[in-house]
Amino acid sequence: MTEPIPSAEPAEPTAAEVARYIDFTLLKPEATHADVAALIAEAALLGTYSVCVSPSMLPVSIPEGSDLKVAVVTGFPSGKHSTTVKAVEAAEAVRNGADEIDMVIDVGAAVEGDFGRVEADIAGVRAAAPEPTVLKVIIESSALTDAQIVAACRAAVNAGADFVKTSTGFHPSGGATEHAVALMRQTVGDAAGVKASGGVRTLAQARAMIAAGATRLGVSGARALLAGDGPAPTSPAQTSAY
């Protein structure tokens, strides 16, 4: 009797493939317009999916011929802004060229178990930034219990979000974990993407988050991360940039 051939393990994504998961992020309060311009140039060179910047940095200039997307944070980093303020901020960002909005929920409302308020907050931003704008919802997973993570993800999907996202990267409780990503993926299924953000600094960590279910990564040090297996990849369209 012939022994069954074991199925091959799926190949790990290459650095170039990981790059297409990355929102290359610059959200430091002291960031300048020159810093953002440098971020965009490097993002185009590395082949990341998008750049993620603060709303005051808009509008930005994307290199001609690049498919680089622009993501902008809303209600960042505390989430304690009113829904009206978040909605106005999101709508203005879209008018100024944002393709995607990464909004922060009121984490305190989630801790209190008031997920009706969480859902209404997300729905208010969704209404202000309707499709085709991509809406990602930051739940600050390290500050929540598993039950609260599940409820927050359900609220996001119910309110029409396109992604649930682990963290701002600014909360003292920490950033993304494989456990949180896997739980978020299990909760949303195919109804939404999952973004792992906060503390994803190495290629090994990025691959682990993808294996856990992440379909997007928030990364501030993209060049160093992508160089984990050697020189950082370059976008085929940008190989002559340097």
PDB file of C-alpha atoms in Angstrom:
ATOM      1  CA  MET A   1       0.000   0.000   0.000  1.00  0.00           C
ATOM      2  CA  THR A   2       1.386   3.345  -1.018  1.00  0.00           C
ATOM      3  CA  GLU A   3       1.931   5.781   1.819  1.00  0.00           C
ATOM      4  CA  PRO A   4       0.113   9.111   1.342  1.00  0.00           C
ATOM      5  CA  ILE A   5       2.368  11.955   0.351  1.00  0.00           C
ATOM      6  CA  PRO A   6       2.309  14.591   3.079  1.00  0.00           C
ATOM      7  CA  SER A   7       1.003  17.930   1.919  1.00  0.00           C
ATOM      8  CA  ALA A   8       3.662  20.592   1.587  1.00  0.00           C
ATOM      9  CA  GLU A   9       3.710  23.432   4.064  1.00  0.00           C
ATOM     10  CA  PRO A  10       2.671  26.707   2.437  1.00  0.00           C
ATOM     11  CA  ALA A  11       5.701  28.767   1.494  1.00  0.00           C
ATOM     12  CA  GLU A  12       6.429  31.802   3.631  1.00  0.00           C
ATOM     13  CA  PRO A  13       5.813  35.074   1.825  1.00  0.00           C
ATOM     14  CA  THR A  14       8.933  36.643   0.389  1.00  0.00           C
ATOM     15  CA  ALA A  15      10.045  40.078   1.533  1.00  0.00           C
ATOM     16  CA  ALA A  16       8.625  41.552  -1.667  1.00  0.00           C
ATOM     17  CA  GLU A  17       5.289  39.857  -0.970  1.00  0.00           C
ATOM     18  CA  VAL A  18       5.298  41.077   2.639  1.00  0.00           C
ATOM     19  CA  ALA A  19       5.855  44.619   1.333  1.00  0.00           C
ATOM     20  CA  ARG A  20       2.430  44.506  -0.331  1.00  0.00           C
ATOM     21  CA  TYR A  21       0.833  43.985   3.088  1.00  0.00           C
ATOM     22  CA  ILE A  22       2.443  47.087   4.580  1.00  0.00           C
ATOM     23  CA  ASP A  23       0.948  50.454   5.430  1.00  0.00           C
ATOM     24  CA  PHE A  24       4.249  52.350   5.804  1.00  0.00           C
ATOM     25  CA  THR A  25       3.496  54.563   8.770  1.00  0.00           C
ATOM     26  CA  LEU A  26       4.708  57.954  10.017  1.00  0.00           C
ATOM     27  CA  LEU A  27       2.596  59.333  12.872  1.00  0.00           C
ATOM     28  CA  LYS A  28       5.159  60.983  15.144  1.00  0.00           C
ATOM     29  CA  PRO A  29       3.917  64.394  16.347  1.00  0.00           C
ATOM     30  CA  GLU A  30       7.154  66.026  15.219  1.00  0.00           C
ATOM     31  CA  ALA A  31       6.918  64.688  11.655  1.00  0.00           C
ATOM     32  CA  THR A  32       7.331  67.339   8.964  1.00  0.00           C
ATOM     33  CA  HIS A  33       6.096  67.566   5.396  1.00  0.00           C
ATOM     34  CA  ALA A  34       9.653  66.818   4.276  1.00  0.00           C
ATOM     35  CA  ASP A  35       9.591  63.654   6.400  1.00  0.00           C
ATOM     36  CA  VAL A  36       6.334  62.576   4.745  1.00  0.00           C
ATOM     37  CA  ALA A  37       7.732  63.253   1.264  1.00  0.00           C
ATOM     38  CA  ALA A  38      10.722  61.047   2.123  1.00  0.00           C
ATOM     39  CA  LEU A  39       8.366  58.354   3.449  1.00  0.00           C
ATOM     40  CA  ILE A  40       6.398  58.355   0.196  1.00  0.00           C
ATOM     41  CA  ALA A  41       9.554  58.115  -1.909  1.00  0.00           C
ATOM     42  CA  GLU A  42      10.802  55.174   0.153  1.00  0.00           C
ATOM     43  CA  ALA A  43       7.384  53.477   0.108  1.00  0.00           C
ATOM     44  CA  ALA A  44       7.330  53.649  -3.692  1.00  0.00           C
ATOM     45  CA  LEU A  45      10.852  52.248  -3.807  1.00  0.00           C
ATOM     46  CA  LEU A  46      10.068  49.366  -1.428  1.00  0.00           C
ATOM     47  CA  GLY A  47       6.718  48.539  -3.013  1.00  0.00           C
ATOM     48  CA  THR A  48       4.565  48.915   0.105  1.00  0.00           C
ATOM     49  CA  TYR A  49       0.796  48.967  -0.251  1.00  0.00           C
ATOM     50  CA  SER A  50       0.301  52.405   1.256  1.00  0.00           C
ATOM     51  CA  VAL A  51       1.604  55.164   3.446  1.00  0.00           C
ATOM     52  CA  CYS A  52      -0.234  56.070   6.648  1.00  0.00           C
ATOM     53  CA  VAL A  53       0.076  59.655   7.869  1.00  0.00           C
ATOM     54  CA  SER A  54      -1.590  62.248  10.072  1.00  0.00           C
ATOM     55  CA  PRO A  55      -4.441  64.316   8.576  1.00  0.00           C
ATOM     56  CA  SER A  56      -2.507  67.588   8.815  1.00  0.00           C
ATOM     57  CA  MET A  57       0.041  66.179   6.347  1.00  0.00           C
ATOM     58  CA  LEU A  58      -2.479  66.139   3.487  1.00  0.00           C
ATOM     59  CA  PRO A  59      -2.532  66.630   0.581  1.00  0.00           C
ATOM     60  CA  VAL A  60       0.497  64.625  -0.496  1.00  0.00           C
ATOM     61  CA  SER A  61       2.075  63.953  -3.871  1.00  0.00           C
ATOM     62  CA  ILE A  62       2.324  60.343  -5.039  1.00  0.00           C
ATOM     63  CA  PRO A  63       4.934  59.513  -7.696  1.00  0.00           C
ATOM     64  CA  GLU A  64       3.496  59.334 -11.200  1.00  0.00           C
ATOM     65  CA  GLY A  65       2.682  55.782 -12.197  1.00  0.00           C
ATOM     66  CA  SER A  66       2.692  54.507  -8.604  1.00  0.00           C
ATOM     67  CA  ASP A  67      -0.286  52.582  -7.197  1.00  0.00           C
ATOM     68  CA  LEU A  68       0.631  53.642  -3.639  1.00  0.00           C
ATOM     69  CA  LYS A  69      -2.443  54.324  -1.502  1.00  0.00           C
ATOM     70  CA  VAL A  70      -2.770  57.001   1.174  1.00  0.00           C
ATOM     71  CA  ALA A  71      -4.170  56.099   4.600  1.00  0.00           C
ATOM     72  CA  VAL A  72      -4.941  58.716   7.246  1.00  0.00           C
ATOM     73  CA  VAL A  73      -5.695  58.328  10.948  1.00  0.00           C
ATOM     74  CA  THR A  74      -8.835  59.715  12.561  1.00  0.00           C
ATOM     75  CA  GLY A  75      -9.531  60.222  16.267  1.00  0.00           C
ATOM     76  CA  PHE A  76      -5.899  59.361  16.840  1.00  0.00           C
ATOM     77  CA  PRO A  77      -4.436  58.163  19.133  1.00  0.00           C
ATOM     78  CA  SER A  78      -6.909  58.230  22.049  1.00  0.00           C
ATOM     79  CA  GLY A  79     -10.233  57.651  20.305  1.00  0.00           C
ATOM     80  CA  LYS A  80     -11.813  60.020  22.825  1.00  0.00           C
ATOM     81  CA  HIS A  81     -12.950  62.526  20.207  1.00  0.00           C
ATOM     82  CA  SER A  82     -16.675  62.839  19.632  1.00  0.00           C
ATOM     83  CA  THR A  83     -18.164  60.988  16.675  1.00  0.00           C
ATOM     84  CA  THR A  84     -18.907  64.337  15.039  1.00  0.00           C
ATOM     85  CA  VAL A  85     -15.258  65.363  15.223  1.00  0.00           C
ATOM     86  CA  LYS A  86     -14.085  61.983  13.904  1.00  0.00           C
ATOM     87  CA  ALA A  87     -16.561  62.192  11.033  1.00  0.00           C
ATOM     88  CA  VAL A  88     -15.486  65.703  10.055  1.00  0.00           C
ATOM     89  CA  GLU A  89     -11.825  64.693  10.244  1.00  0.00           C
ATOM     90  CA  ALA A  90     -12.457  61.635   8.059  1.00  0.00           C
ATOM     91  CA  ALA A  91     -14.484  63.552   5.466  1.00  0.00           C
ATOM     92  CA  GLU A  92     -11.830  66.258   5.216  1.00  0.00           C
ATOM     93  CA  ALA A  93      -9.104  63.628   4.803  1.00  0.00           C
ATOM     94  CA  VAL A  94     -11.003  62.045   1.919  1.00  0.00           C
ATOM     95  CA  ARG A  95     -11.458  65.453   0.260  1.00  0.00           C
ATOM     96  CA  ASN A  96      -7.707  65.951   0.610  1.00  0.00           C
ATOM     97  CA  GLY A  97      -6.851  62.689  -1.105  1.00  0.00           C
ATOM     98  CA  ALA A  98      -7.032  59.912   1.481  1.00  0.00           C
ATOM     99  CA  ASP A  99      -7.911  56.495   0.091  1.00  0.00           C
ATOM    100  CA  GLU A 100      -8.231  54.871   3.509  1.00  0.00           C
ATOM    101  CA  ILE A 101      -9.225  55.972   7.009  1.00  0.00           C
ATOM    102  CA  ASP A 102      -7.837  54.321  10.161  1.00  0.00           C
ATOM    103  CA  MET A 103     -10.144  55.394  13.003  1.00  0.00           C
ATOM    104  CA  VAL A 104      -9.732  54.756  16.729  1.00  0.00           C
ATOM    105  CA  ILE A 105     -12.740  53.589  18.718  1.00  0.00           C
ATOM    106  CA  ASP A 106     -13.587  54.938  22.154  1.00  0.00           C
ATOM    107  CA  VAL A 107     -11.711  52.205  23.992  1.00  0.00           C
ATOM    108  CA  GLY A 108     -13.372  53.180  27.273  1.00  0.00           C
ATOM    109  CA  ALA A 109     -16.775  52.453  25.775  1.00  0.00           C
ATOM    110  CA  ALA A 110     -15.541  48.967  24.856  1.00  0.00           C
ATOM    111  CA  VAL A 111     -14.162  48.420  28.357  1.00  0.00           C
ATOM    112  CA  GLU A 112     -17.541  49.481  29.775  1.00  0.00           C
ATOM    113  CA  GLY A 113     -19.269  47.020  27.462  1.00  0.00           C
ATOM    114  CA  ASP A 114     -21.185  49.741  25.634  1.00  0.00           C
ATOM    115  CA  PHE A 115     -20.788  48.262  22.175  1.00  0.00           C
ATOM    116  CA  GLY A 116     -23.864  50.046  20.901  1.00  0.00           C
ATOM    117  CA  ARG A 117     -21.909  53.279  21.362  1.00  0.00           C
ATOM    118  CA  VAL A 118     -18.837  51.731  19.747  1.00  0.00           C
ATOM    119  CA  GLU A 119     -20.883  50.668  16.734  1.00  0.00           C
ATOM    120  CA  ALA A 120     -22.588  54.059  16.429  1.00  0.00           C
ATOM    121  CA  ASP A 121     -19.204  55.795  16.538  1.00  0.00           C
ATOM    122  CA  ILE A 122     -17.881  53.627  13.708  1.00  0.00           C
ATOM    123  CA  ALA A 123     -21.097  54.047  11.711  1.00  0.00           C
ATOM    124  CA  GLY A 124     -20.760  57.829  11.974  1.00  0.00           C
ATOM    125  CA  VAL A 125     -17.313  57.731  10.409  1.00  0.00           C
ATOM    126  CA  ARG A 126     -18.461  55.223   7.784  1.00  0.00           C
ATOM    127  CA  ALA A 127     -21.243  57.607   6.760  1.00  0.00           C
ATOM    128  CA  ALA A 128     -18.770  60.478   6.461  1.00  0.00           C
ATOM    129  CA  ALA A 129     -16.311  58.381   4.439  1.00  0.00           C
ATOM    130  CA  PRO A 130     -18.423  55.973   2.371  1.00  0.00           C
ATOM    131  CA  GLU A 131     -17.118  53.400  -0.069  1.00  0.00           C
ATOM    132  CA  PRO A 132     -14.864  53.262  -2.014  1.00  0.00           C
ATOM    133  CA  THR A 133     -12.908  54.731   0.897  1.00  0.00           C
ATOM    134  CA  VAL A 134     -11.511  51.863   2.959  1.00  0.00           C
ATOM    135  CA  LEU A 135     -12.371  52.117   6.663  1.00  0.00           C
ATOM    136  CA  LYS A 136     -10.131  50.433   9.235  1.00  0.00           C
ATOM    137  CA  VAL A 137     -11.187  50.350  12.889  1.00  0.00           C
ATOM    138  CA  ILE A 138      -8.495  50.407  15.573  1.00  0.00           C
ATOM    139  CA  ILE A 139      -9.741  48.575  18.669  1.00  0.00           C
ATOM    140  CA  GLU A 140      -6.560  48.741  20.825  1.00  0.00           C
ATOM    141  CA  SER A 141      -6.648  44.987  21.364  1.00  0.00           C
ATOM    142  CA  SER A 142      -4.005  44.855  24.102  1.00  0.00           C
ATOM    143  CA  ALA A 143      -6.228  47.004  26.319  1.00  0.00           C
ATOM    144  CA  LEU A 144      -9.217  44.648  25.904  1.00  0.00           C
ATOM    145  CA  THR A 145     -10.187  41.173  27.057  1.00  0.00           C
ATOM    146  CA  ASP A 146     -10.815  38.478  24.477  1.00  0.00           C
ATOM    147  CA  ALA A 147     -14.569  38.922  24.910  1.00  0.00           C
ATOM    148  CA  GLN A 148     -14.224  42.667  24.365  1.00  0.00           C
ATOM    149  CA  ILE A 149     -12.069  42.114  21.277  1.00  0.00           C
ATOM    150  CA  VAL A 150     -14.748  39.854  19.813  1.00  0.00           C
ATOM    151  CA  ALA A 151     -17.528  42.337  20.582  1.00  0.00           C
ATOM    152  CA  ALA A 152     -15.554  45.277  19.180  1.00  0.00           C
ATOM    153  CA  CYS A 153     -14.863  43.378  15.957  1.00  0.00           C
ATOM    154  CA  ARG A 154     -18.532  42.492  15.592  1.00  0.00           C
ATOM    155  CA  ALA A 155     -19.484  46.130  16.112  1.00  0.00           C
ATOM    156  CA  ALA A 156     -17.021  47.173  13.406  1.00  0.00           C
ATOM    157  CA  VAL A 157     -18.397  44.686  10.884  1.00  0.00           C
ATOM    158  CA  ASN A 158     -21.978  45.652  11.738  1.00  0.00           C
ATOM    159  CA  ALA A 159     -21.110  49.315  11.145  1.00  0.00           C
ATOM    160  CA  GLY A 160     -19.672  48.599   7.709  1.00  0.00           C
ATOM    161  CA  ALA A 161     -15.930  48.653   8.394  1.00  0.00           C
ATOM    162  CA  ASP A 162     -13.583  47.070   5.873  1.00  0.00           C
ATOM    163  CA  PHE A 163     -10.855  46.160   8.389  1.00  0.00           C
ATOM    164  CA  VAL A 164     -10.365  45.688  12.101  1.00  0.00           C
ATOM    165  CA  LYS A 165      -6.953  46.787  13.353  1.00  0.00           C
ATOM    166  CA  THR A 166      -5.156  45.821  16.539  1.00  0.00           C
ATOM    167  CA  SER A 167      -3.476  48.951  17.807  1.00  0.00           C
ATOM    168  CA  THR A 168      -2.393  52.549  17.441  1.00  0.00           C
ATOM    169  CA  GLY A 169       1.135  51.712  18.552  1.00  0.00           C
ATOM    170  CA  PHE A 170       0.861  54.518  21.109  1.00  0.00           C
ATOM    171  CA  HIS A 171      -0.996  52.711  23.933  1.00  0.00           C
ATOM    172  CA  PRO A 172       1.066  51.635  26.968  1.00  0.00           C
ATOM    173  CA  SER A 173      -0.669  48.237  27.026  1.00  0.00           C
ATOM    174  CA  GLY A 174       1.212  47.221  23.889  1.00  0.00           C
ATOM    175  CA  GLY A 175       0.644  46.488  20.228  1.00  0.00           C
ATOM    176  CA  ALA A 176      -0.248  43.566  18.016  1.00  0.00           C
ATOM    177  CA  THR A 177      -0.034  39.945  19.154  1.00  0.00           C
ATOM    178  CA  GLU A 178      -0.527  36.758  17.178  1.00  0.00           C
ATOM    179  CA  HIS A 179      -3.260  35.764  19.630  1.00  0.00           C
ATOM    180  CA  ALA A 180      -5.235  38.961  19.055  1.00  0.00           C
ATOM    181  CA  VAL A 181      -4.835  38.746  15.277  1.00  0.00           C
ATOM    182  CA  ALA A 182      -6.013  35.134  15.219  1.00  0.00           C
ATOM    183  CA  LEU A 183      -8.997  35.964  17.424  1.00  0.00           C
ATOM    184  CA  MET A 184      -9.928  38.938  15.272  1.00  0.00           C
ATOM    185  CA  ARG A 185      -9.675  36.839  12.114  1.00  0.00           C
ATOM    186  CA  GLN A 186     -11.805  34.098  13.668  1.00  0.00           C
ATOM    187  CA  THR A 187     -14.410  36.706  14.623  1.00  0.00           C
ATOM    188  CA  VAL A 188     -14.698  38.587  11.333  1.00  0.00           C
ATOM    189  CA  GLY A 189     -14.141  35.602   9.034  1.00  0.00           C
ATOM    190  CA  ASP A 190     -14.235  36.783   5.432  1.00  0.00           C
ATOM    191  CA  ALA A 191     -16.346  39.834   6.263  1.00  0.00           C
ATOM    192  CA  ALA A 192     -13.382  42.139   6.905  1.00  0.00           C
ATOM    193  CA  GLY A 193      -9.625  42.386   6.737  1.00  0.00           C
ATOM    194  CA  VAL A 194      -7.385  42.298   9.802  1.00  0.00           C
ATOM    195  CA  LYS A 195      -4.535  44.756  10.250  1.00  0.00           C
ATOM    196  CA  ALA A 196      -1.727  44.002  12.709  1.00  0.00           C
ATOM    197  CA  SER A 197      -0.122  47.199  13.908  1.00  0.00           C
ATOM    198  CA  GLY A 198       2.117  48.173  16.790  1.00  0.00           C
ATOM    199  CA  GLY A 199       5.457  46.499  17.427  1.00  0.00           C
ATOM    200  CA  VAL A 200       5.769  44.671  14.106  1.00  0.00           C
ATOM    201  CA  ARG A 201       9.465  45.289  13.543  1.00  0.00           C
ATOM    202  CA  THR A 202      10.971  42.155  11.989  1.00  0.00           C
ATOM    203  CA  LEU A 203      10.286  40.049   8.938  1.00  0.00           C
ATOM    204  CA  ALA A 204       9.696  37.045  11.204  1.00  0.00           C
ATOM    205  CA  GLN A 205       7.069  38.979  13.169  1.00  0.00           C
ATOM    206  CA  ALA A 206       5.421  40.138   9.948  1.00  0.00           C
ATOM    207  CA  ARG A 207       5.223  36.595   8.626  1.00  0.00           C
ATOM    208  CA  ALA A 208       3.831  35.361  11.951  1.00  0.00           C
ATOM    209  CA  MET A 209       1.088  38.002  11.850  1.00  0.00           C
ATOM    210  CA  ILE A 210       0.204  37.034   8.282  1.00  0.00           C
ATOM    211  CA  ALA A 211       0.087  33.368   9.284  1.00  0.00           C
ATOM    212  CA  ALA A 212      -2.234  34.299  12.158  1.00  0.00           C
ATOM    213  CA  GLY A 213      -4.658  35.962   9.741  1.00  0.00           C
ATOM    214  CA  ALA A 214      -3.447  39.517   9.107  1.00  0.00           C
ATOM    215  CA  THR A 215      -4.128  40.907   5.651  1.00  0.00           C
ATOM    216  CA  ARG A 216      -2.448  44.249   6.312  1.00  0.00           C
ATOM    217  CA  LEU A 217       0.472  45.347   8.509  1.00  0.00           C
ATOM    218  CA  GLY A 218       1.184  48.727  10.067  1.00  0.00           C
ATOM    219  CA  VAL A 219       4.957  49.239  10.003  1.00  0.00           C
ATOM    220  CA  SER A 220       7.054  52.326  10.714  1.00  0.00           C
ATOM    221  CA  GLY A 221      10.445  50.751   9.896  1.00  0.00           C
ATOM    222  CA  ALA A 222       9.651  49.105   6.572  1.00  0.00           C
ATOM    223  CA  ARG A 223      13.148  49.145   5.102  1.00  0.00           C
ATOM    224  CA  ALA A 224      14.725  47.460   8.131  1.00  0.00           C
ATOM    225  CA  LEU A 225      11.892  44.924   8.356  1.00  0.00           C
ATOM    226  CA  LEU A 226      12.033  43.977   4.682  1.00  0.00           C
ATOM    227  CA  ALA A 227      15.811  43.626   4.823  1.00  0.00           C
ATOM    228  CA  GLY A 228      15.423  40.773   7.309  1.00  0.00           C
ATOM    229  CA  ASP A 229      16.402  38.208   4.648  1.00  0.00           C
ATOM    230  CA  GLY A 230      18.956  40.458   2.988  1.00  0.00           C
ATOM    231  CA  PRO A 231      18.726  43.721   1.048  1.00  0.00           C
ATOM    232  CA  ALA A 232      15.277  45.309   1.097  1.00  0.00           C
ATOM    233  CA  PRO A 233      13.269  44.691  -2.086  1.00  0.00           C
ATOM    234  CA  THR A 234      12.642  47.414  -4.595  1.00  0.00           C
ATOM    235  CA  SER A 235       9.542  48.010  -6.638  1.00  0.00           C
ATOM    236  CA  PRO A 236      10.195  46.948 -10.263  1.00  0.00           C
ATOM    237  CA  ALA A 237       8.955  50.338 -11.412  1.00  0.00           C
ATOM    238  CA  GLN A 238      11.346  52.139  -9.061  1.00  0.00           C
ATOM    239  CA  THR A 239      14.598  50.214  -9.426  1.00  0.00           C
ATOM    240  CA  SER A 240      16.371  53.252 -10.890  1.00  0.00           C
ATOM    241  CA  ALA A 241      15.293  55.633  -8.139  1.00  0.00           C
ATOM    242  CA  TYR A 242      18.648  55.385  -6.351  1.00  0.00           C
TER     243      TYR A 242
END
